[in-house]
Coordinates of C-alpha atoms and ligand atoms in Angstrom, one line a residue:
X112 CA 11.6 4.3 -45.2
X113 CA 9.4 7.2 -44.0
X114 CA 6.3 5.4 -45.0
X115 CA 7.4 2.2 -43.2
X116 CA 8.1 4.2 -40.0
X117 CA 4.7 6.0 -40.1
X118 CA 3.0 2.6 -40.7
X119 CA 4.8 1.2 -37.7
X120 CA 3.7 4.2 -35.6
X121 CA 0.2 3.8 -36.8
X122 CA 0.2 0.1 -35.9
X123 CA 1.5 0.9 -32.5
X124 CA -1.2 3.6 -31.9
X125 CA -3.7 1.1 -33.1
X126 CA -2.4 -1.6 -30.7
X127 CA -2.4 0.8 -27.7
X128 CA -6.0 1.7 -28.5
X129 CA -7.1 -1.9 -28.7
X130 CA -5.4 -2.8 -25.5
X131 CA -6.7 0.3 -23.7
X132 CA -10.3 -0.4 -24.8
X133 CA -10.1 -4.1 -23.8
X134 CA -10.8 -3.9 -20.1
X135 CA -9.6 -7.4 -19.3
X136 CA -6.3 -7.1 -21.0
X137 CA -3.1 -5.5 -19.7
X138 CA -2.6 -2.0 -21.1
X139 CA 0.5 -1.7 -23.4
X140 CA 3.0 1.1 -23.5
X141 CA 6.4 1.5 -25.2
X142 CA 7.8 4.5 -23.5
X143 CA 6.3 4.4 -20.0
X144 CA 3.5 3.2 -17.8
X145 CA 1.6 4.5 -14.8
X146 CA -0.9 2.4 -12.9
X147 CA -2.7 4.1 -10.0
X148 CA -6.1 4.3 -8.4
X149 CA -7.0 7.6 -10.1
X150 CA -7.2 8.2 -13.9
X151 CA -6.3 11.9 -13.3
X152 CA -3.2 11.0 -11.3
X153 CA -2.1 8.3 -13.8
X154 CA -2.4 10.9 -16.5
X155 CA -0.3 13.4 -14.5
X156 CA 2.5 10.8 -14.3
X157 CA 2.4 10.2 -18.0
X158 CA 2.5 14.0 -18.7
X159 CA 5.5 14.4 -16.5
X160 CA 7.4 11.7 -18.4
X161 CA 6.3 13.1 -21.7
X162 CA 7.8 16.5 -20.5
X163 CA 11.2 14.9 -20.0
X164 CA 10.8 13.6 -16.5
X165 CA 11.8 10.1 -15.4
X166 CA 9.8 7.6 -13.3
X167 CA 10.9 9.2 -10.1
X168 CA 9.7 12.7 -11.1
X169 CA 6.4 11.0 -12.2
X170 CA 6.2 9.3 -8.8
X171 CA 6.4 12.5 -6.9
X172 CA 3.9 14.3 -9.2
X173 CA 1.4 11.3 -9.0
X174 CA 1.8 11.3 -5.2
X175 CA 0.7 15.0 -5.0
X176 CA -2.1 14.4 -7.5
X177 CA -3.5 11.5 -5.5
X178 CA -3.6 13.7 -2.5
X179 CA -6.2 15.7 -4.4
X180 CA -8.1 13.1 -6.4
X181 CA -8.2 10.2 -4.0
X182 CA -8.9 11.8 -0.7
X183 CA -9.6 8.5 1.1
X184 CA -6.0 7.3 0.7
X185 CA -3.9 9.6 -1.4
X186 CA -2.3 12.1 0.9
X187 CA 0.0 14.7 2.2
X188 CA -1.2 14.0 5.7
X189 CA 0.2 10.4 5.8
X190 CA 3.2 8.5 4.7
X191 CA 4.4 5.7 2.5
X192 CA 7.2 3.5 1.2
X193 CA 8.9 3.5 -2.2
X194 CA 11.0 0.7 -3.7
X195 CA 13.1 1.7 -6.7
X196 CA 15.3 0.0 -9.2
X197 CA 17.2 2.4 -11.3
X198 CA 18.3 2.0 -14.9
X199 CA 22.0 2.0 -13.8
X200 CA 21.2 -1.2 -11.8
X201 CA 21.2 0.5 -8.3
X202 CA 18.2 0.0 -6.0
X203 CA 16.9 1.7 -2.9
X204 CA 13.9 2.0 -0.7
X205 CA 12.7 5.3 0.8
X206 CA 10.8 5.2 4.1
X207 CA 8.5 8.1 4.6
X208 CA 6.4 6.5 7.2
X209 CA 4.8 8.7 9.9
X210 CA 6.7 9.1 13.2
X211 CA 5.2 9.2 16.6
X212 CA 5.4 12.7 18.1
X213 CA 7.6 13.3 21.1
X214 CA 4.5 13.3 23.4
X215 CA 3.7 9.7 22.5
X216 CA 4.0 7.1 25.3
X217 CA 3.5 3.4 25.5
X218 CA 0.2 3.3 27.4
X219 CA -1.3 6.4 25.9
X220 CA -4.4 4.5 24.5
X221 CA -5.1 2.8 27.8
X222 CA -7.4 3.9 30.6
X223 CA -6.5 3.8 34.3
X224 CA -7.4 0.1 34.4
X225 CA -5.2 -0.7 31.6
X226 CA -8.0 -1.2 29.1
X227 CA -7.8 0.1 25.5
X228 CA -9.9 3.4 25.2
X229 CA -12.1 2.6 22.2
X230 CA -11.3 4.7 19.2
X231 CA -8.5 6.8 20.7
X232 CA -5.8 5.4 18.4
X233 CA -8.2 5.6 15.4
X234 CA -10.5 8.5 15.3
X235 CA -9.0 11.3 17.4
X236 CA -6.2 13.9 16.9
X237 CA -4.0 11.5 19.0
X238 CA -4.3 8.9 16.2
X239 CA -2.1 10.9 13.9
X240 CA 1.6 10.4 13.4
X241 CA 3.8 13.1 12.0
X242 CA 3.1 13.0 8.3
X243 CA 6.0 11.9 6.0
X244 CA 4.7 12.1 2.4
X245 CA 5.9 15.6 1.6
X246 CA 9.4 15.0 2.9
X247 CA 9.6 11.7 1.1
X248 CA 8.2 12.7 -2.3
X249 CA 10.4 15.8 -2.5
X250 CA 13.5 13.9 -1.3
X251 CA 13.1 11.2 -4.0
X252 CA 12.6 13.9 -6.7
X253 CA 15.5 16.0 -5.5
X254 CA 17.9 13.0 -5.3
X255 CA 16.8 10.8 -8.2
X256 CA 14.7 13.0 -10.5
X257 CA 15.9 13.6 -14.0
X258 CA 16.7 17.3 -13.3
X259 CA 14.3 18.2 -16.1
X260 CA 11.3 18.9 -13.9
X261 CA 11.2 21.8 -11.5
X262 CA 9.4 21.6 -8.2
X263 CA 6.7 23.9 -9.6
X264 CA 6.2 21.5 -12.5
X265 CA 5.8 18.6 -10.0
X266 CA 3.1 20.4 -8.0
X267 CA 1.3 22.3 -10.7
X268 CA -1.0 19.5 -11.8
X269 CA -2.1 18.8 -8.2
X270 CA -2.6 22.5 -7.6
X271 CA -4.7 22.8 -10.7
X272 CA -6.8 19.8 -9.8
X273 CA -7.4 21.2 -6.3
X274 CA -7.9 24.8 -7.3
X275 CA -10.1 24.4 -10.4
X276 CA -11.6 21.2 -9.3
X277 CA -12.1 17.9 -11.1
X278 CA -15.2 15.9 -12.0
X279 CA -15.9 13.2 -9.5
X280 CA -16.2 9.7 -10.9
X281 CA -19.2 7.6 -9.9
X282 CA -16.9 5.6 -7.6
X283 CA -15.4 8.6 -5.8
X284 CA -18.9 10.3 -5.4
X285 CA -20.3 7.1 -4.0
X286 CA -17.3 6.7 -1.6
X287 CA -18.0 10.2 -0.2
X288 CA -21.7 9.3 0.2
X289 CA -21.0 6.0 1.8
X290 CA -18.7 7.6 4.3
X291 CA -20.9 10.6 5.0
X292 CA -21.4 9.9 8.7
X293 CA -17.7 9.5 9.3
X294 CA -16.9 12.6 7.3
X295 CA -19.4 14.6 9.2
X296 CA -17.8 14.3 12.6
X297 CA -15.1 17.0 12.3
X298 CA -16.4 20.4 11.1
X299 CA -13.7 21.1 8.6
X300 CA -13.9 17.6 7.1
X301 CA -17.7 18.0 6.9
X302 CA -17.3 21.4 5.2
X303 CA -15.1 20.0 2.4
X304 CA -16.2 16.4 1.9
X305 CA -20.0 16.4 2.5
X306 CA -22.7 18.5 0.8
X307 CA -25.6 19.4 3.1
X308 CA -28.2 16.9 2.4
X309 CA -27.5 16.6 -1.2
X310 CA -25.6 13.6 -2.3
X311 CA -22.5 13.8 -4.4
X312 CA -23.0 12.4 -7.8
X313 CA -20.9 11.5 -10.8
X314 CA -19.7 14.6 -12.7
X315 CA -19.9 17.0 -9.7
X316 CA -17.0 19.4 -9.7
X317 CA -14.9 18.9 -6.5
X318 CA -12.9 22.0 -5.6
X319 CA -10.4 22.1 -2.7
X320 CA -9.1 25.7 -2.3
X321 CA -7.4 25.3 1.1
X322 CA -5.6 22.2 -0.2
X323 CA -4.6 24.1 -3.3
X324 CA -3.0 26.8 -1.1
X325 CA -1.1 24.2 1.0
X326 CA 0.2 22.7 -2.2
X327 CA 1.2 26.2 -3.4
X328 CA 3.2 26.7 -0.2
X329 CA 5.0 23.4 -0.9
X330 CA 5.6 24.3 -4.5
X331 CA 7.1 27.7 -3.4
X332 CA 9.1 26.6 -0.3
X333 CA 9.6 22.8 -0.7
X334 CA 9.7 20.8 2.5
X335 CA 9.4 24.0 4.5
X336 CA 6.1 24.8 2.9
X337 CA 4.7 21.9 4.9
X338 CA 6.8 21.4 8.0
X339 CA 7.3 25.1 8.7
X340 CA 5.5 28.4 8.2
X341 CA 1.8 28.7 7.6
X342 CA 1.1 25.0 7.1
X343 CA 2.9 24.1 10.4
X344 CA 1.0 26.9 12.1
X345 CA -2.3 25.4 11.0
X346 CA -1.3 21.8 12.0
X347 CA -0.1 23.0 15.4
X348 CA -3.3 25.1 15.9
X349 CA -5.4 22.1 15.0
X350 CA -3.6 20.0 17.6
X351 CA -4.0 22.8 20.2
X352 CA -7.8 22.1 20.1
X353 CA -7.1 19.0 22.1
X354 CA -4.4 20.5 24.3
X355 CA -1.5 19.7 21.9
X356 CA -0.2 16.6 20.3
X357 CA 2.0 17.2 17.2
X358 CA 4.1 20.4 17.8
X359 CA 6.6 22.5 15.8
X360 CA 9.5 20.4 16.9
X361 CA 7.9 17.2 15.8
X362 CA 7.2 18.6 12.4
X363 CA 10.7 20.0 12.1
X364 CA 12.3 16.7 13.2
X365 CA 10.4 14.6 10.7
X366 CA 12.8 12.8 8.4
X367 CA 12.3 10.3 5.6
X368 CA 15.0 7.7 5.3
X369 CA 16.7 5.7 2.6
X370 CA 17.0 2.1 3.6
X371 CA 18.5 -0.9 1.8
X372 CA 15.8 -3.0 0.1
X373 CA 15.3 -6.5 1.5
X374 CA 16.3 -9.0 -1.1
X375 CA 15.3 -12.6 -1.8
X376 CA 14.6 -14.9 -4.7
X377 CA 11.9 -17.3 -5.9
X378 CA 12.3 -19.9 -8.7
X379 CA 15.1 -17.9 -10.4
X380 CA 13.6 -14.5 -10.0
X381 CA 15.0 -11.9 -7.6
X382 CA 12.8 -9.9 -5.3
X383 CA 13.4 -6.4 -4.0
X384 CA 11.1 -5.1 -1.3
X385 CA 10.5 -2.9 1.7
X386 CA 12.2 -3.8 5.0
X387 CA 11.4 -2.5 8.5
X388 CA 9.5 -0.5 9.6
X389 CA 7.5 -2.6 7.1
X390 CA 7.0 -6.3 7.8
X391 CA 5.9 -6.8 4.2
X392 CA 9.1 -7.4 2.3
X393 CA 10.6 -9.8 4.9
X394 CA 7.4 -11.8 5.2
X395 CA 6.9 -12.1 1.5
X396 CA 10.5 -13.3 1.0
X397 CA 10.3 -15.7 4.0
X398 CA 7.0 -17.2 2.8
X399 CA 8.3 -17.6 -0.8
X400 CA 11.4 -19.3 0.6
X401 CA 9.2 -21.8 2.4
X402 CA 7.0 -22.3 -0.7
X403 CA 10.0 -22.9 -2.9
X404 CA 11.1 -25.7 -0.5
X405 CA 7.6 -27.1 -0.7
X406 CA 7.7 -27.0 -4.5
X407 CA 11.1 -28.8 -4.4
X408 CA 10.0 -31.4 -1.9
X409 CA 6.4 -32.1 -2.8
X410 CA 6.3 -30.9 -6.4
X411 CA 5.3 -34.2 -7.9
X412 CA 2.8 -35.4 -5.2
X413 CA 1.2 -32.1 -4.8
X414 CA -1.3 -30.1 -6.8
X415 CA 0.0 -26.5 -6.5
X416 CA -2.3 -25.1 -9.2
X417 CA -4.1 -21.8 -8.7
X418 CA -6.4 -22.0 -5.7
X419 CA -6.4 -25.8 -5.5
X420 CA -6.9 -27.5 -2.1
X421 CA -3.2 -28.3 -1.6
X422 CA -2.2 -24.8 -2.7
X423 CA -4.5 -23.0 -0.3
X424 CA -3.7 -25.3 2.6
X425 CA 0.0 -24.8 2.0
X426 CA -0.3 -21.0 1.8
X427 CA -2.4 -20.9 5.0
X428 CA 0.2 -23.0 6.9
X429 CA 3.0 -20.7 5.7
X430 CA 1.1 -17.6 6.6
X431 CA 0.2 -18.9 10.0
X432 CA 3.8 -19.3 10.9
X433 CA 5.0 -16.1 9.2
X434 CA 2.4 -13.8 10.9
X435 CA 3.2 -15.4 14.3
X436 CA 6.8 -14.3 13.8
X437 CA 5.7 -10.9 12.7
X438 CA 3.8 -10.4 16.0
X439 CA 6.8 -11.3 18.1
X440 CA 9.8 -10.0 16.2
X441 CA 8.9 -7.0 14.1
X442 CA 8.9 -3.3 14.7
X443 CA 10.8 -0.2 13.7
X444 CA 14.4 -1.4 13.3
X445 CA 15.7 2.0 14.5
X446 CA 14.3 1.0 17.9
X447 CA 14.2 -2.8 17.9
X448 CA 16.6 -5.4 16.7
X449 CA 14.5 -7.1 14.0
X450 CA 16.0 -10.5 13.1
X451 CA 16.2 -9.7 9.4
X452 CA 18.7 -12.5 8.7
X453 CA 16.3 -15.0 10.3
X454 CA 13.5 -14.0 8.0
X455 CA 15.7 -14.1 4.9
X456 CA 17.4 -17.4 5.8
X457 CA 16.5 -20.5 3.7
X458 CA 17.5 -22.7 6.6
X459 CA 15.0 -21.0 8.9
X460 CA 12.4 -21.3 6.2
X461 CA 13.1 -25.0 5.9
X462 CA 12.9 -25.5 9.7
X463 CA 9.6 -23.7 9.9
X464 CA 8.2 -26.3 7.5
X465 CA 9.0 -29.2 9.8
X466 CA 5.8 -29.2 11.8
X467 CA 3.4 -28.6 8.9
X468 CA 1.0 -31.5 8.3
X469 CA 0.2 -31.3 4.6
X470 CA -3.1 -33.1 5.2
X471 CA -4.4 -31.3 8.2
X472 CA -4.7 -27.7 9.5
X473 CA -2.5 -26.8 12.4
X474 CA -4.4 -24.8 15.1
X475 CA -3.4 -21.3 15.9
X476 CA -3.7 -20.5 19.6
X477 CA -7.2 -19.4 20.2
X478 CA -7.7 -15.7 20.9
X479 CA -10.9 -13.7 20.6
X480 CA -10.3 -11.0 17.9
X481 CA -13.8 -9.8 17.4
X482 CA -14.5 -9.4 13.8
X483 CA -11.9 -7.0 12.3
X484 CA -12.8 -7.9 8.8
X485 CA -16.5 -7.0 8.7
X486 CA -16.2 -3.4 7.5
X487 CA -12.7 -3.1 6.3
X488 CA -12.1 -1.5 3.0
X489 CA -9.1 -1.1 0.8
X490 CA -8.1 2.4 1.9
X491 CA -4.4 2.6 1.3
X492 CA -3.3 3.0 -2.3
X493 CA -0.5 1.5 -4.5
X494 CA 0.9 2.8 -7.7
X495 CA 3.5 1.5 -10.1
X496 CA 5.5 3.5 -12.6
X497 CA 8.2 2.7 -15.2
X498 CA 9.9 5.0 -17.7
X499 CA 11.4 4.4 -21.1
X500 CA 14.9 4.0 -19.6
X501 CA 13.6 1.3 -17.3
X502 CA 13.6 3.2 -14.0
X503 CA 11.0 1.3 -12.0
X504 CA 9.2 2.6 -9.0
X505 CA 6.8 0.9 -6.6
X506 CA 4.9 3.0 -4.1
X507 CA 2.4 2.2 -1.4
X508 CA 1.0 5.2 0.5
X509 CA -1.6 5.6 3.2
X510 CA -3.4 7.5 5.9
X511 CA -4.3 4.1 7.3
X512 CA -8.1 3.8 7.5
X513 CA -10.1 5.4 4.7
X514 CA -10.0 9.1 5.3
X515 CA -7.5 8.5 8.1
X516 CA -8.6 9.8 11.5
X517 CA -11.3 11.8 9.7
X518 CA -9.8 15.1 10.9
X519 CA -9.0 17.8 8.3
X520 CA -6.4 20.4 9.4
X521 CA -8.5 23.5 9.6
X522 CA -7.5 25.9 6.9
X523 CA -5.0 23.5 5.3
X524 CA -7.5 21.2 3.5
X525 CA -5.9 17.8 4.1
X526 CA -7.0 14.9 6.2
X527 CA -4.6 13.5 8.9
X528 CA -3.6 9.8 9.2
X529 CA -4.5 7.4 12.0
X530 CA -1.3 5.5 11.6
X531 CA -0.7 5.4 15.4
X532 CA -3.2 2.5 15.4
X533 CA -0.5 0.4 13.6
X534 CA 1.4 0.4 16.9
X535 CA 0.6 -2.2 19.4
X536 CA -1.6 -0.3 21.9
X537 CA -1.3 -3.3 24.3
X538 CA 0.1 -6.8 23.9
X539 CA -2.7 -9.2 22.9
X540 CA -4.9 -6.4 21.7
X541 CA -5.6 -6.5 17.9
X542 CA -5.4 -3.4 15.8
X543 CA -7.9 -2.5 13.2
X544 CA -6.5 -5.3 10.9
X545 CA -6.7 -7.9 13.6
X546 CA -2.9 -7.8 13.9
X547 CA -1.2 -8.3 17.2
X548 CA 2.1 -6.9 18.5
X549 CA 4.3 -7.1 21.5
X550 CA 7.4 -5.2 22.7
X551 CA 8.9 -4.8 19.2
X552 CA 6.0 -2.6 18.1
X553 CA 5.3 -0.8 21.4
X554 CA 4.7 2.9 21.2
X555 CA 7.7 5.2 21.7
X556 CA 8.4 8.8 20.8
X557 CA 9.8 9.3 17.3
X558 CA 9.3 5.6 16.5
X559 CA 7.5 4.5 13.3
X560 CA 4.6 2.0 13.6
X561 CA 5.0 -1.4 12.0
X562 CA 3.5 -1.6 8.6
X563 CA 2.4 -4.3 6.2
X564 CA 2.8 -2.1 3.1
X565 CA 4.9 -4.1 0.5
X566 CA 6.0 -2.1 -2.5
X567 CA 7.9 -4.7 -4.4
X568 CA 9.9 -5.1 -7.6
X569 CA 10.6 -8.6 -9.1
X570 CA 13.7 -8.8 -11.2
X571 CA 14.6 -11.1 -14.1
X572 CA 18.3 -11.2 -15.0
X573 CA 18.7 -8.1 -12.7
X574 CA 16.2 -6.0 -14.7
X575 CA 12.7 -5.1 -13.5
X576 CA 10.1 -7.7 -14.5
X577 CA 7.2 -7.0 -12.2
X578 CA 6.3 -3.9 -10.2
X579 CA 3.8 -4.7 -7.5
X580 CA 2.0 -3.7 -4.4
X581 CA -1.4 -3.3 -2.8
X582 CA -3.5 -1.7 -0.1
X583 CA -5.4 -3.9 2.4
X584 CA -3.8 -3.7 5.8
X585 CA -2.6 -7.1 6.9
X586 CA -3.8 -8.6 3.6
X587 CA -1.3 -6.5 1.6
X588 CA 1.5 -9.1 2.3
X589 CA -0.5 -12.1 1.1
X590 CA -1.9 -10.1 -1.8
X591 CA 1.6 -9.3 -3.1
X592 CA 2.7 -12.8 -2.6
X593 CA -0.2 -14.2 -4.6
X594 CA 0.4 -11.6 -7.4
X595 CA 4.0 -12.9 -7.6
X596 CA 2.8 -16.5 -7.6
X597 CA 0.1 -15.8 -10.2
X598 CA 2.7 -14.7 -12.7
X599 CA 5.6 -17.0 -11.8
X600 CA 3.9 -20.2 -10.7
X601 CA 0.6 -19.9 -12.6
X602 CA 1.7 -18.1 -15.8
X603 CA -0.9 -15.3 -15.7
X604 CA -0.6 -12.0 -17.5
X605 CA -0.4 -9.0 -15.2
X606 CA -4.1 -8.0 -15.5
X607 CA -5.2 -11.5 -14.5
X608 CA -2.5 -11.7 -11.8
X609 CA -3.8 -8.6 -10.0
X610 CA -7.5 -9.2 -10.6
X611 CA -7.9 -12.9 -9.9
X612 CA -9.7 -13.8 -6.7
X613 CA -7.5 -14.0 -3.6
X614 CA -7.4 -15.7 -0.2
X615 CA -5.9 -14.5 3.0
X616 CA -5.0 -15.8 6.4
X617 CA -2.7 -14.5 9.2
X618 CA -2.3 -16.8 12.1
X619 CA -4.9 -15.0 14.2
X620 CA -7.8 -15.0 13.7
X621 CA -7.4 -18.7 12.8
X622 CA -9.3 -18.5 9.6
X623 CA -9.0 -18.6 5.8
X624 CA -10.7 -15.6 4.2
X625 CA -11.6 -15.8 0.5
X626 CA -13.3 -13.5 -1.9
X627 CA -16.5 -14.3 -3.7
X628 CA -16.0 -16.7 -6.5
X629 CA -12.5 -17.3 -5.3
X630 CA -12.8 -20.9 -4.2
X631 CA -14.9 -23.8 -5.6
X632 CA -17.5 -25.2 -3.2
X633 CA -15.6 -28.5 -3.4
X634 CA -12.4 -26.8 -2.4
X635 CA -14.0 -25.1 0.6
X636 CA -15.5 -28.4 1.6
X637 CA -12.2 -30.2 1.5
X638 CA -10.4 -27.5 3.3
X639 CA -13.0 -27.6 6.1
X640 CA -12.5 -31.4 6.3
X641 CA -8.8 -30.7 6.8
X642 CA -9.7 -28.6 9.9
X643 CA -9.7 -25.1 8.4
X644 CA -12.2 -22.5 9.4
X645 CA -13.2 -20.6 6.2
X646 CA -15.1 -17.4 5.6
X647 CA -16.0 -15.3 2.6
X648 CA -15.3 -11.6 3.0
X649 CA -15.3 -8.4 1.0
X650 CA -12.5 -7.8 -1.5
X651 CA -8.9 -8.4 -0.6
X652 CA -6.4 -5.9 -1.7
X653 CA -6.3 -3.7 -4.8
X654 CA -3.1 -4.3 -6.7
X655 CA -1.8 -2.1 -9.4
X656 CA 1.1 -3.8 -11.2
X657 CA 3.3 -3.6 -14.3
X658 CA 5.0 -6.4 -16.1
X659 CA 8.0 -5.7 -18.3
X660 CA 9.1 -7.8 -21.2
X661 CA 11.1 -7.4 -24.4
X662 CA 8.1 -5.9 -26.2
X663 CA 7.5 -3.1 -23.6
X664 CA 5.4 -2.3 -20.6
X665 CA 2.2 -4.0 -19.6
X666 CA 0.0 -2.3 -17.1
X667 CA -2.3 -4.3 -14.9
X668 CA -4.9 -2.2 -13.0
X669 CA -6.8 -4.3 -10.5
X670 CA -10.5 -4.7 -11.5
X671 CA -11.5 -4.2 -7.9
X672 CA -12.2 -0.5 -7.2
X673 CA -11.3 2.1 -9.7
X674 CA -7.8 1.8 -11.1
X675 CA -6.3 3.0 -14.3
X676 CA -3.3 2.0 -16.3
X677 CA -2.0 4.4 -18.9
X678 CA 0.9 3.7 -21.2
X679 CA 2.4 5.7 -24.0
Ligands
LIG604 O1 0.9 0.4 7.1 C1 0.0 -0.4 7.2 O2 0.2 -1.6 7.2 C2 -1.5 0.0 7.2 N1 -1.5 1.3 7.8 C3 -2.1 0.0 5.9 C4 -3.5 0.4 5.9 C5 -4.2 -0.2 4.8 O3 -3.8 -0.8 3.9 C6 -5.7 0.2 4.8 N2 -6.4 -0.6 3.8 N3 -7.2 -1.4 4.1

């Protein structure tokens, strides 16, 4: 009996090693899985679960670790969303999106002539919303953690990584080097993230003492270690250098909020995702509702195989309509009546299909958007976690652009977000992702800017089947949708589902973007013939997913960028 058990264990270890070594396969785990953009952070999540924590404990610990190891997007100076399905069947989402400070006003990024002041909503102190990550991560841990992991245990790994440093990977070193100009603009950022003339290289020890001290204050005092006391003093002082922007009241008033997940279904699978202030969940569900109708109506005459002409044309036409609705109808639902039932309605989805010509591109109204795609990188981050009891967590978190607004709070060691750019500075004026917005997403004090982040859980028979999400600004929504379709429609495993080439379109600019090797030449040719404008661009999204079946957990780390799945 004992021999049989040891043999079984040995086989399992062997299996895990094989899967972990095989880069193109999903990683297997029997007791838990973490997939994130940082190997150190993924390991922190696994260690927390091994120490008796559940997936929610691991989520909070991974969030703090990412703030240290993935400075471009991991954060305590930004915000995020969490979608959770608990082992007891309940589900919730947590919105810890940044809030506009009290001093915010509708036209704050416009000059006297009503023109947008270049860069003000992106690369200045005024670009930062009040950060929500610390409040959100601690709230989730407090309310849904196992009770086995103390706050100190949650923060210790992050403190250790910041205080004693960690060795930079080649990818992270190159990212610092690539962004050196941007990181040199603010003196505190320059001090921490650049090295005189010397270039960072793989294996360099990266130590962040100020950040370690901030994390220690959070460890000791919880939420108050960030929103009050010394950290608050440092944030307010930083803001005083521009005459004030975020003040003590703004920090004190910050609150993360539990919200009901938005729910839909596709071909027999149920979908849980993030509702407003994210546009992501509603748009994914709306587009899948449309696509399911197309499958029903055109299934036999249509070739809906992966990246076929019919498939890309159909997705593009659905996306065109969905993003047009986003522009008009979506904003923070605490401030604007977002027509959620319209987006979730199958009748509305059916109606929206009426004017699609399945042989010809519809034209989006022509607006000059510049070229928002030229230099965009995937600078938000998504992580997925599941524990042995089946608690499943999907988190997308961001400081918006890579390294946010580029401003480090002097003495506190963390970079601030530039999430204010996700508001509509002016109707008709695209944000950094080319997204437009109107009244629904206008700037108001205490409001949250509209997001595209789409942390999602797909259920099979009411149990988690897929945990998905991605960075990528406006492309997050179409990335998550394609990940779902890759598994459900195209039968891919999770590694292939997240790594396969993607396409993206969003109403305006009126264009299909595709990754290198994503579409055959003949497909591009035929789509052009149908009237589509098509352009190749840099990578689209960076998805870190988990698939769950009767055997266990399968981690799919996106081959783009530097992502790590660890199972145990
Ligand atoms: O919330 C949003 O939609 C954006 N702030 C996300 C930014 C992002 O994904 C950046 N990556 N390219």
